[in-house]
CSV table of C-alpha atoms and ligand atoms in Angstrom, one decimal:
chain,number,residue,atom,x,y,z
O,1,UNK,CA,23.6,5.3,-4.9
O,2,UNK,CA,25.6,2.7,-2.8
O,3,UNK,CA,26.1,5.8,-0.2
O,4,UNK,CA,22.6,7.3,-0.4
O,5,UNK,CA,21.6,3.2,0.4
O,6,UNK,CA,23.3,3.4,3.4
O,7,UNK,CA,22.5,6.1,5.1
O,8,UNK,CA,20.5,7.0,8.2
O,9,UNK,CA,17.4,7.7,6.6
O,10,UNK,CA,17.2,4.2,4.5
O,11,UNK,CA,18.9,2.8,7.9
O,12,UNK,CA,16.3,4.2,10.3
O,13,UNK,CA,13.5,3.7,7.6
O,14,UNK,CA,14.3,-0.2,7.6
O,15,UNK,CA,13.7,-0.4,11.5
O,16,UNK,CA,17.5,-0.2,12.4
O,17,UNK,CA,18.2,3.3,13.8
O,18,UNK,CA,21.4,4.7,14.1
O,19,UNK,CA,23.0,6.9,16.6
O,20,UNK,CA,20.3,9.8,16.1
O,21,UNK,CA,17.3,10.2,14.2
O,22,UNK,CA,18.0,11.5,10.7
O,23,UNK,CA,16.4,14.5,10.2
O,24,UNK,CA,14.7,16.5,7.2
O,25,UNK,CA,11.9,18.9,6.9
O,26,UNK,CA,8.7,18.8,4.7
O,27,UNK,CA,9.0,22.1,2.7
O,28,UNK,CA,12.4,22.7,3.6
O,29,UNK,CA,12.8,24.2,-0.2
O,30,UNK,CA,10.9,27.1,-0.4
O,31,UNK,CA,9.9,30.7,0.8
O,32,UNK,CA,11.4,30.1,4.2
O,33,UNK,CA,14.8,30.2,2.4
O,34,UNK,CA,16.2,34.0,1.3
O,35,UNK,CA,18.3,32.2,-1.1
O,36,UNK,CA,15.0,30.4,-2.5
O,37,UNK,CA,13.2,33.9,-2.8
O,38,UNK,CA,15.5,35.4,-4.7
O,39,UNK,CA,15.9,32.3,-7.2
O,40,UNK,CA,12.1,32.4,-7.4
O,41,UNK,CA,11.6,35.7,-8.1
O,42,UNK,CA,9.4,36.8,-11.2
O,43,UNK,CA,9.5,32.9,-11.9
O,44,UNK,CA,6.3,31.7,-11.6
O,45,UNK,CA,6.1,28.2,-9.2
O,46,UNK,CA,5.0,25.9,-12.5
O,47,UNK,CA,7.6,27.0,-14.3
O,48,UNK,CA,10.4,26.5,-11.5
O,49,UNK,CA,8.9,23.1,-11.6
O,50,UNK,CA,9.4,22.1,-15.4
O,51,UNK,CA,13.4,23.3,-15.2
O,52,UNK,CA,15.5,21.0,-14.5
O,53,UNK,CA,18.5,23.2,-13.2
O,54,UNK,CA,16.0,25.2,-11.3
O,55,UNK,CA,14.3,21.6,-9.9
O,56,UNK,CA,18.3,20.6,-9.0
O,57,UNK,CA,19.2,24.7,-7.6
O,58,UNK,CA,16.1,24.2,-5.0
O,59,UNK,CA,16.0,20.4,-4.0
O,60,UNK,CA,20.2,21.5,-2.8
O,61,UNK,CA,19.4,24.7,-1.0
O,62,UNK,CA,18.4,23.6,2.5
O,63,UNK,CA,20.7,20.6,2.5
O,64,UNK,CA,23.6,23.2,1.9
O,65,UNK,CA,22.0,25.6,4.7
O,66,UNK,CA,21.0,22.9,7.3
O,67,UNK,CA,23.2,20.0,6.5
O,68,UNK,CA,19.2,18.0,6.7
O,69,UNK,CA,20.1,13.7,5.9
O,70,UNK,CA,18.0,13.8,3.1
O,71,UNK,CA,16.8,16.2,0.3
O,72,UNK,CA,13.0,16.1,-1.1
O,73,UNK,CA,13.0,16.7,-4.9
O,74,UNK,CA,11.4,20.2,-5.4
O,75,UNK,CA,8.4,20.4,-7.3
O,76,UNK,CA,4.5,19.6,-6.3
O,77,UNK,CA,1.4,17.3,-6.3
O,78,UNK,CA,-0.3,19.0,-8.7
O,79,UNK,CA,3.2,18.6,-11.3
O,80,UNK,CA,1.8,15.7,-13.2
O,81,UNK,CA,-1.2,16.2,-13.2
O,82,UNK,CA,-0.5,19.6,-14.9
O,83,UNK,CA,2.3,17.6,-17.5
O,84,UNK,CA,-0.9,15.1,-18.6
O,85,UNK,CA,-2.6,18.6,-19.7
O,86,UNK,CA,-5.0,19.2,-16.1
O,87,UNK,CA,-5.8,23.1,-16.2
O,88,UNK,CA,-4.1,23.9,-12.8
O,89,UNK,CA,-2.7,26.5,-11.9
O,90,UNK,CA,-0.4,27.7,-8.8
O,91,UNK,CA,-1.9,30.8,-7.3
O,92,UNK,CA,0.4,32.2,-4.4
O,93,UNK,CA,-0.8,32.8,-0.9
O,94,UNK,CA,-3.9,29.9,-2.3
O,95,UNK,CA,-2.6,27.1,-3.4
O,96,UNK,CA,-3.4,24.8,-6.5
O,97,UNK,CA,-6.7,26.1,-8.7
O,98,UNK,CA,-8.2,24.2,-10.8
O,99,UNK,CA,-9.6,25.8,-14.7
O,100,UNK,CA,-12.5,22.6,-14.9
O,101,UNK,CA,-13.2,21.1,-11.5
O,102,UNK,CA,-13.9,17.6,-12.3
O,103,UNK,CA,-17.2,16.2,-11.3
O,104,UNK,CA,-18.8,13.4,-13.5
O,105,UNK,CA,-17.6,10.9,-15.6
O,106,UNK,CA,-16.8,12.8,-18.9
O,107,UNK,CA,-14.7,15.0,-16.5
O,108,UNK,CA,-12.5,11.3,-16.0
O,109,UNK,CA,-11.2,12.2,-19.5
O,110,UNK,CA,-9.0,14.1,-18.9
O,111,UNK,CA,-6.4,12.2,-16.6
O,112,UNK,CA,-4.8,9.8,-18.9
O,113,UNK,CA,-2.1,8.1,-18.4
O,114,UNK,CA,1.5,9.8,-17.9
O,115,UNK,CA,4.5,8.8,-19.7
O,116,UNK,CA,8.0,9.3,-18.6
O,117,UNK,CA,8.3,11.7,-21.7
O,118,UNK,CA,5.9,14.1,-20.1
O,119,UNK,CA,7.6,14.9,-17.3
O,120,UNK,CA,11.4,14.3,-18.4
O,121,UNK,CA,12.3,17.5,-16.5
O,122,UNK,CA,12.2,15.4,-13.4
O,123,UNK,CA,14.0,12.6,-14.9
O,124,UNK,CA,16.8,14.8,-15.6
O,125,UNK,CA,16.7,16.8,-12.6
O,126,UNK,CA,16.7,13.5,-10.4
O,127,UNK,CA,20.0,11.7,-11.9
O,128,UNK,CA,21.3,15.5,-11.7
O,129,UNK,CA,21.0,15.5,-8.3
O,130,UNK,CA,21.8,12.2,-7.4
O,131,UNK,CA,25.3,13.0,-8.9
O,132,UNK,CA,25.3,15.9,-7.0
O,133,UNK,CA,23.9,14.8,-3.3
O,134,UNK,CA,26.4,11.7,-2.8
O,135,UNK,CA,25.5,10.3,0.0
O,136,UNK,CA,22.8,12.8,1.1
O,137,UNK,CA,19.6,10.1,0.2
O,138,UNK,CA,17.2,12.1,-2.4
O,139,UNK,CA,13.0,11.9,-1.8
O,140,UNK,CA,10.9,11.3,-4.4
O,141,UNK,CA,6.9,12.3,-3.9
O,142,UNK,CA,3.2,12.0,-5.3
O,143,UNK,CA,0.2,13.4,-4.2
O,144,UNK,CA,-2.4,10.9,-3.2
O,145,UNK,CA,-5.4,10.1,-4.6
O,146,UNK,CA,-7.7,11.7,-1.9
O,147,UNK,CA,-5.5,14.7,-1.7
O,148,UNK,CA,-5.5,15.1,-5.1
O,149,UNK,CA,-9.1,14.3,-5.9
O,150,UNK,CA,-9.9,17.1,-3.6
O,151,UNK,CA,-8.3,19.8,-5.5
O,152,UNK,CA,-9.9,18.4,-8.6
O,153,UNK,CA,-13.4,17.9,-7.2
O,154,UNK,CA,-13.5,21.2,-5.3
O,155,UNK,CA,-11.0,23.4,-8.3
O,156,UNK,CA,-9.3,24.4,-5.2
O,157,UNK,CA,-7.7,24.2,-1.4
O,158,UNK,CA,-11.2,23.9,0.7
O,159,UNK,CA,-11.4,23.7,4.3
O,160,UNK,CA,-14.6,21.3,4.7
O,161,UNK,CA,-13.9,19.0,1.4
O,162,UNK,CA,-17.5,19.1,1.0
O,163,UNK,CA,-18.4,18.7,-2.9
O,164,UNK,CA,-15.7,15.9,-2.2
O,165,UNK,CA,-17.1,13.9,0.3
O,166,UNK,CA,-20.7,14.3,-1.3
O,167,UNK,CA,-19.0,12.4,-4.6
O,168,UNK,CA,-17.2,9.8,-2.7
O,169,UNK,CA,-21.0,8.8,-0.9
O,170,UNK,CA,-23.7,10.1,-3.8
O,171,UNK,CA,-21.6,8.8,-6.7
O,172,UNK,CA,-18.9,5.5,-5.5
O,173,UNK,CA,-18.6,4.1,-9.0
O,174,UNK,CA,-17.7,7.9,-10.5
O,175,UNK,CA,-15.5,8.2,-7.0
O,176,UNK,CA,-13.7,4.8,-7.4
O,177,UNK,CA,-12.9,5.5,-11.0
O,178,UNK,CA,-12.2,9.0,-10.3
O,179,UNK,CA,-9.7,7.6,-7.5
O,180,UNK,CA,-8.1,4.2,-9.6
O,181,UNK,CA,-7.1,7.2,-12.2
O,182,UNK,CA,-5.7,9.4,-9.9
O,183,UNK,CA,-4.0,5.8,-8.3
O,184,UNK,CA,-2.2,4.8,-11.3
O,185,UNK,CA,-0.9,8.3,-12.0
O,186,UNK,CA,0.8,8.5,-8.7
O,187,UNK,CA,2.5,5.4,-8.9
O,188,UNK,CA,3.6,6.2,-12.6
O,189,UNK,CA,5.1,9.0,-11.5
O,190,UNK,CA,6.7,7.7,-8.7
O,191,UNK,CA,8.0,5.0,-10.8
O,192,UNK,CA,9.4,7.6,-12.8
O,193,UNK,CA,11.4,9.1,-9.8
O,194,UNK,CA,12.6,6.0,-9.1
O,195,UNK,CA,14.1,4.4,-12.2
O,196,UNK,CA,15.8,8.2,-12.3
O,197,UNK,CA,17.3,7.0,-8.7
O,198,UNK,CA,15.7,9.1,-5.6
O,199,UNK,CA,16.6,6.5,-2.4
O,200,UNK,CA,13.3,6.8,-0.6
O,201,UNK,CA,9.6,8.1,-1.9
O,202,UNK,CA,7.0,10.0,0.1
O,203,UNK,CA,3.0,9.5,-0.9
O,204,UNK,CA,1.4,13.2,0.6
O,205,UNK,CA,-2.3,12.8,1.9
O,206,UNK,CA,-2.4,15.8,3.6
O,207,UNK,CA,-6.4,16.3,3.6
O,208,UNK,CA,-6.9,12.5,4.3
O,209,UNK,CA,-7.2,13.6,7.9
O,210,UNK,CA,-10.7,15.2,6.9
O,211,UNK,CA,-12.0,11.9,6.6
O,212,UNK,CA,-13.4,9.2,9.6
O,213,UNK,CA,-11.4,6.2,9.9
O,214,UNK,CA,-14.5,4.2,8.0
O,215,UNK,CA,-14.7,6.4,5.3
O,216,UNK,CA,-10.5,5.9,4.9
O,217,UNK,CA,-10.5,2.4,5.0
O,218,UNK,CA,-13.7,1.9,2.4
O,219,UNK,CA,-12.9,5.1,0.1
O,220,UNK,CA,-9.4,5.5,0.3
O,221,UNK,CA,-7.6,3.1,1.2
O,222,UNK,CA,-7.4,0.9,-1.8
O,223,UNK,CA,-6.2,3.4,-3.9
O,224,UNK,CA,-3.6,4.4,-1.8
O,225,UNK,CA,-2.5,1.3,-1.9
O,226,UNK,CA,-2.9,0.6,-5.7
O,227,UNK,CA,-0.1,3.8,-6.0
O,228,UNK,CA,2.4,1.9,-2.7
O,229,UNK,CA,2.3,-2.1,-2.6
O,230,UNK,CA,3.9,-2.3,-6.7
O,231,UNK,CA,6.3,-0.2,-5.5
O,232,UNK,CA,8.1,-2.7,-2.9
O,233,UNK,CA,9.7,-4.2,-6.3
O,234,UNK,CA,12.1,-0.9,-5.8
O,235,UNK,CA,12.8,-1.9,-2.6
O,236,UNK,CA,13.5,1.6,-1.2
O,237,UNK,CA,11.2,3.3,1.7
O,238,UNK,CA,7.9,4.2,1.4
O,239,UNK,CA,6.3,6.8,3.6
O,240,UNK,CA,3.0,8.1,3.9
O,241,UNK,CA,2.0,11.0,5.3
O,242,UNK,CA,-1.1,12.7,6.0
O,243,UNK,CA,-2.3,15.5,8.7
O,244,UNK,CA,-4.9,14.8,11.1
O,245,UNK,CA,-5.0,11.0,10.5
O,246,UNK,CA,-3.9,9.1,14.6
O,247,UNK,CA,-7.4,7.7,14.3
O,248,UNK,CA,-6.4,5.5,11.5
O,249,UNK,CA,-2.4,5.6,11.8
O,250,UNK,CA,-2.6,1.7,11.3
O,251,UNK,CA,-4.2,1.6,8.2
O,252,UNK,CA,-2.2,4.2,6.6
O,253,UNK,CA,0.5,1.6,7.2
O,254,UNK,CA,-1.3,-0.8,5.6
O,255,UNK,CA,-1.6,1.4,2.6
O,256,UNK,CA,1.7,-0.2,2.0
O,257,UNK,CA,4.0,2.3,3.4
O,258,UNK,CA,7.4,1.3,5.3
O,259,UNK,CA,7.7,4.3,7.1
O,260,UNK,CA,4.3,6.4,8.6
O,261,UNK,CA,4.4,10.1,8.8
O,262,UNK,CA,2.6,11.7,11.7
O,263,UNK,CA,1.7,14.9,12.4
O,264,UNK,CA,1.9,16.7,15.9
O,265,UNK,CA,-1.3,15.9,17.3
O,266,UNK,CA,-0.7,12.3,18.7
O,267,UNK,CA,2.7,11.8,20.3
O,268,UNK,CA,5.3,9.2,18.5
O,269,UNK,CA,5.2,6.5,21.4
O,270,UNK,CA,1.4,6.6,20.9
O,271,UNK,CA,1.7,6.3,17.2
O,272,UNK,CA,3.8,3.5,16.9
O,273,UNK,CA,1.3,1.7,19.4
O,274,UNK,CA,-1.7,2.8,17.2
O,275,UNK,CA,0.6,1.5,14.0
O,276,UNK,CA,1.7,-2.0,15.7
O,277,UNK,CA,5.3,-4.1,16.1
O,278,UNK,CA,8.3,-2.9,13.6
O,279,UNK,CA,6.3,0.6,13.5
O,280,UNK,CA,8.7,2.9,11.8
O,281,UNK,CA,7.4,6.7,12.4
O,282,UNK,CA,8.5,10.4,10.8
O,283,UNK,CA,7.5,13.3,12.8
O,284,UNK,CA,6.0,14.9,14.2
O,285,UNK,CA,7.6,18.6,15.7
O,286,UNK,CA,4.2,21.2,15.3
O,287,UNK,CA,5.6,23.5,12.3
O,288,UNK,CA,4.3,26.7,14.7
O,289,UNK,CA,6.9,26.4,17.6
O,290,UNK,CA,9.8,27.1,15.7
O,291,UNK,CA,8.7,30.3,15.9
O,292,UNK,CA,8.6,30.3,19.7
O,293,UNK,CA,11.1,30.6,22.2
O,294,UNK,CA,14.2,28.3,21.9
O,295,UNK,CA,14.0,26.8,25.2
O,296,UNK,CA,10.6,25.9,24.6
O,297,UNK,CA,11.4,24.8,20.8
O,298,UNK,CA,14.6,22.9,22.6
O,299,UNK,CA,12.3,20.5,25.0
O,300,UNK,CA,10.0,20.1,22.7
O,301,UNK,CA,12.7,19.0,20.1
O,302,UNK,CA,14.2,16.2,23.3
O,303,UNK,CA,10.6,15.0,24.0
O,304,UNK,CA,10.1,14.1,20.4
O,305,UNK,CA,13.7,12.5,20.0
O,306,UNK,CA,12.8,10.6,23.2
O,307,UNK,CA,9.3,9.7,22.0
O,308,UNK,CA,10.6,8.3,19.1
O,309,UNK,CA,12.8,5.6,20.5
O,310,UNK,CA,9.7,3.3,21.4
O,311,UNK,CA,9.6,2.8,17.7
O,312,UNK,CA,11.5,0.7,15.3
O,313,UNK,CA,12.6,3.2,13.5
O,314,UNK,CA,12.2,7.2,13.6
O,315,UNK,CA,12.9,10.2,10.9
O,316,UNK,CA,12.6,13.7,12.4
O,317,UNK,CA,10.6,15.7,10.7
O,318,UNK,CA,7.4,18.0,11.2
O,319,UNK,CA,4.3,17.4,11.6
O,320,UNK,CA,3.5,19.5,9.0
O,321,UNK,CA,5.2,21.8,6.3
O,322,UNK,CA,7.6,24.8,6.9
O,323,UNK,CA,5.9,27.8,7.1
O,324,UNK,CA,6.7,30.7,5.3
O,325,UNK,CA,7.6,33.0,8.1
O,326,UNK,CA,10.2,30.6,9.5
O,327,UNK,CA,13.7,32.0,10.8
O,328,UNK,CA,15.9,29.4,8.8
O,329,UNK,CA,18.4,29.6,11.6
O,330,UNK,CA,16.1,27.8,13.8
O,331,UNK,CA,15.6,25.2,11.5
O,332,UNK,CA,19.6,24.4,11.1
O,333,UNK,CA,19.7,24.5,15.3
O,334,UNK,CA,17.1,21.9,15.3
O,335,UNK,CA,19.1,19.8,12.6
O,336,UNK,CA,22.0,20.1,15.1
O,337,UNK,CA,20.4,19.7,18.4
O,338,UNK,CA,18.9,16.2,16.9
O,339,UNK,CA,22.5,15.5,15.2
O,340,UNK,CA,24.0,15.9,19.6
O,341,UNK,CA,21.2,13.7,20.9
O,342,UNK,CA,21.9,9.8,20.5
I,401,CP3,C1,-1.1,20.0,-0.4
I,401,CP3,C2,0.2,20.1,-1.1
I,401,CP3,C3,0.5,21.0,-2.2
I,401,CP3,N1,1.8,20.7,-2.6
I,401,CP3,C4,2.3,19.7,-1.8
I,401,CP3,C5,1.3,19.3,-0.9
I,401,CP3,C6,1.5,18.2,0.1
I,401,CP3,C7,2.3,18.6,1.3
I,401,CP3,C8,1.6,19.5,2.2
I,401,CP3,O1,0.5,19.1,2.7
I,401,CP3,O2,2.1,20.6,2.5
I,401,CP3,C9,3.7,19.1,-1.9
I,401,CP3,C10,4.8,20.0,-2.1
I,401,CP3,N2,4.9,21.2,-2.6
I,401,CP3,C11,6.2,21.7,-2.6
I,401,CP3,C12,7.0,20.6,-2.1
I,401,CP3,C13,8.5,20.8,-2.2
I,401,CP3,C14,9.4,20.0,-1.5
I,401,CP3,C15,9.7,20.4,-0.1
I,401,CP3,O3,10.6,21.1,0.2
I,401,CP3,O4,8.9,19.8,0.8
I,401,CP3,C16,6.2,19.6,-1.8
I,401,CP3,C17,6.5,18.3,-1.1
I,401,CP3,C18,6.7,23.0,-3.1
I,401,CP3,C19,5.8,24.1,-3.1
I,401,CP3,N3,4.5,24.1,-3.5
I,401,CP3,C20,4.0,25.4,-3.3
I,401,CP3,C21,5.0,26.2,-2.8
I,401,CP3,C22,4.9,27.7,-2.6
I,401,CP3,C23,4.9,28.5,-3.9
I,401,CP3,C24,5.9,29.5,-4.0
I,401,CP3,O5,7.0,29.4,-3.4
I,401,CP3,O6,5.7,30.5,-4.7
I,401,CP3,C25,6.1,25.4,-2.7
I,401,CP3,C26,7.5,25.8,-2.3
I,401,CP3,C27,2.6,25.8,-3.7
I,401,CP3,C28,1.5,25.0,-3.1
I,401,CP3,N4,1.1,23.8,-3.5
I,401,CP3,C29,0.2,23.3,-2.7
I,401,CP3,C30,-0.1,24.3,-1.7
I,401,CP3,C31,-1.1,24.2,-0.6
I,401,CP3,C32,0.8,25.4,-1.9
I,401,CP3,C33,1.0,26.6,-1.1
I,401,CP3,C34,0.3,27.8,-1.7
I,401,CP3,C35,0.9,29.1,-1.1
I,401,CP3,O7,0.8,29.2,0.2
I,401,CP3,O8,1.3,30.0,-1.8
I,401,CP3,C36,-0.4,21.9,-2.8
């Protein structure tokens, strides 16, 4: 732990960069990865999830491959909700789907409160890997309460969030109560990964984007924050990420988060003026030009690394996840064209 404390991420993360960004990918585990593929197959993605040496195999993968400064425990959003008995299953090529969408108040039943006994296999796959990653600092994550009410609400990925934003204005009491459940089970589980010892802890809103910067700061907001301020008692970085959210980059940060993930759309100088002094920023490459040319990839890669130095603090990263069809070779050049610039 001493190692993982002081490493670049955890450096950069507490507004005192080092030489270079440190640099990690969202979805760096997964299909992008032969090696992944061929773990995964006839293993359905749940079950990868609740196995501990499977969790520990994944989460090392691309830090072996890419030599990335940090690893992100392997597993998903949906993962406790699932381990408190939630009907959800992982459909490939969809996404999470959900047996009993939830939408009134008797639906609120069902998310009770998780236990660390529930979800043990990520207790043990955390202090595995902590033993095994040294100084490489380990990510925790949890879904947020938007993101995840979304799923619930809708029993699927949906592109408008419709069903959802009609609860959240035609029903705010079911909404809020719908949202402080989801809250408290996001920080619980986080709180889990950290007493197991990840060094830093990502909250993903991915679909918060989707909503106007009113709607975020009145419907969301508070929740968010519910699952990041109790957290600070850890004293390791917080960062929150959605897509599609520059309007409203500033009060993501004051969901509580240390560090605030941003996806390609609003370049990091801008962010971290949106965000305000200290700003500490993670981003933001677009996910779809590492499968352009290098030379493009390559400038793009220098702007961002440039961009980020009006911040306090900057983690490479995305925008947005791997996707599938990556070349994983590009993905270890990036790592080491970031690792030459300083
Ligand atoms: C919205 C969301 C989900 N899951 C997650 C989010 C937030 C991040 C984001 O916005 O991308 C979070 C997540 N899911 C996964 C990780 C692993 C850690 C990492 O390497 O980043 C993380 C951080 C593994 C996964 N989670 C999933 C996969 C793919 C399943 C597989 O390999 O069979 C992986 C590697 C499944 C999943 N789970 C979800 C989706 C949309 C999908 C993809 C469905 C598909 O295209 O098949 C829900």
């Amino acid at each position: 732990m001493a190692a993982a404390a002081d490493s670049l991420l955890i450096r950069a993360a507490s507004g005192h960069p080092g030489g270079y960004p440190p640099v990690w990918f969202m979805r760096q585990a997964g299909r992008s990865l032969p090696e992944y593929r061929e773990l995964r197959a006839g293993i359905a993605m749940l079950d990868a999830c609740r196995d501990p040496a499977m969790i520990t195999e994944i989460t090392l993968q691309p830090v072996r491959r890419h030599g990335v400064d940090a690893a992100i425990l392997f597993s998903d959003i949906v993962v406790p909700l699932v381990a408190i008995g939630v009907g959800i299953d992982i459909v490939p090529g969809v996404g999470p789907v959900v047996e009993h969408p939830i939408r009134t108040t008797a639906d609120l039943d069902v998310l009770r409160e998780i236990e660390p006994a529930d979800v043990s296999y990520v207790s043990q796959a955390v202090r595995a890997l902590v033993g095994e990653l040294g100084g490489t600092p380990l990510i925790g994550f949890a879904g947020a309460p938007f993101t995840l009410a979304s799923y619930l609400i809708e029993g699927g990925p949906s592109r408008d969030h419709a069903r959802t934003k009609a609860l959240m204005h035609g029903q705010p009491v079911l909404w809020g109560a719908l949202l402080n459940r989801l809250a408290v089970i996001a920080r619980e589980f986080l709180r889990i990964q950290l007493e197991a010892g990840v060094a830093a802890v990502q909250l993903f809103d991915s679909w918060a984007g989707a909503l106007s910067r009113a709607d975020y700061e009145r419907y969301v907001l508070p929740h968010s924050r519910t699952v990041l301020e109790p957290l600070a008692e850890f004293a390791v970085p917080r960062i929150h990420f959605g897509v599609g959210t520059g309007e409203f980059l500033d009060l993501i940060h004051r969901a509580g988060a240390d560090v605030v993930g941003v996806d390609w759309r609003v370049g990091l100088d801008e962010a971290a003026r949106r965000i305000g002094p200290g700003a500490v920023v993670q981003g933001n490459l677009d996910p779809a030009l590492l499968l352009a040319d290098w030379p493009v990839l390559e400038a793009e890669v220098r702007r961002i690394v440039i961009e980020g130095r009006s911040a306090a603090g900057h983690v490479f990263n995305l925008g947005h996840g791997v996707l599938p069809d990556t070349d994983p070779d590009v993905l270890s050049r990036v790592v080491d064209l970031v690792h030459s610039l300083s």
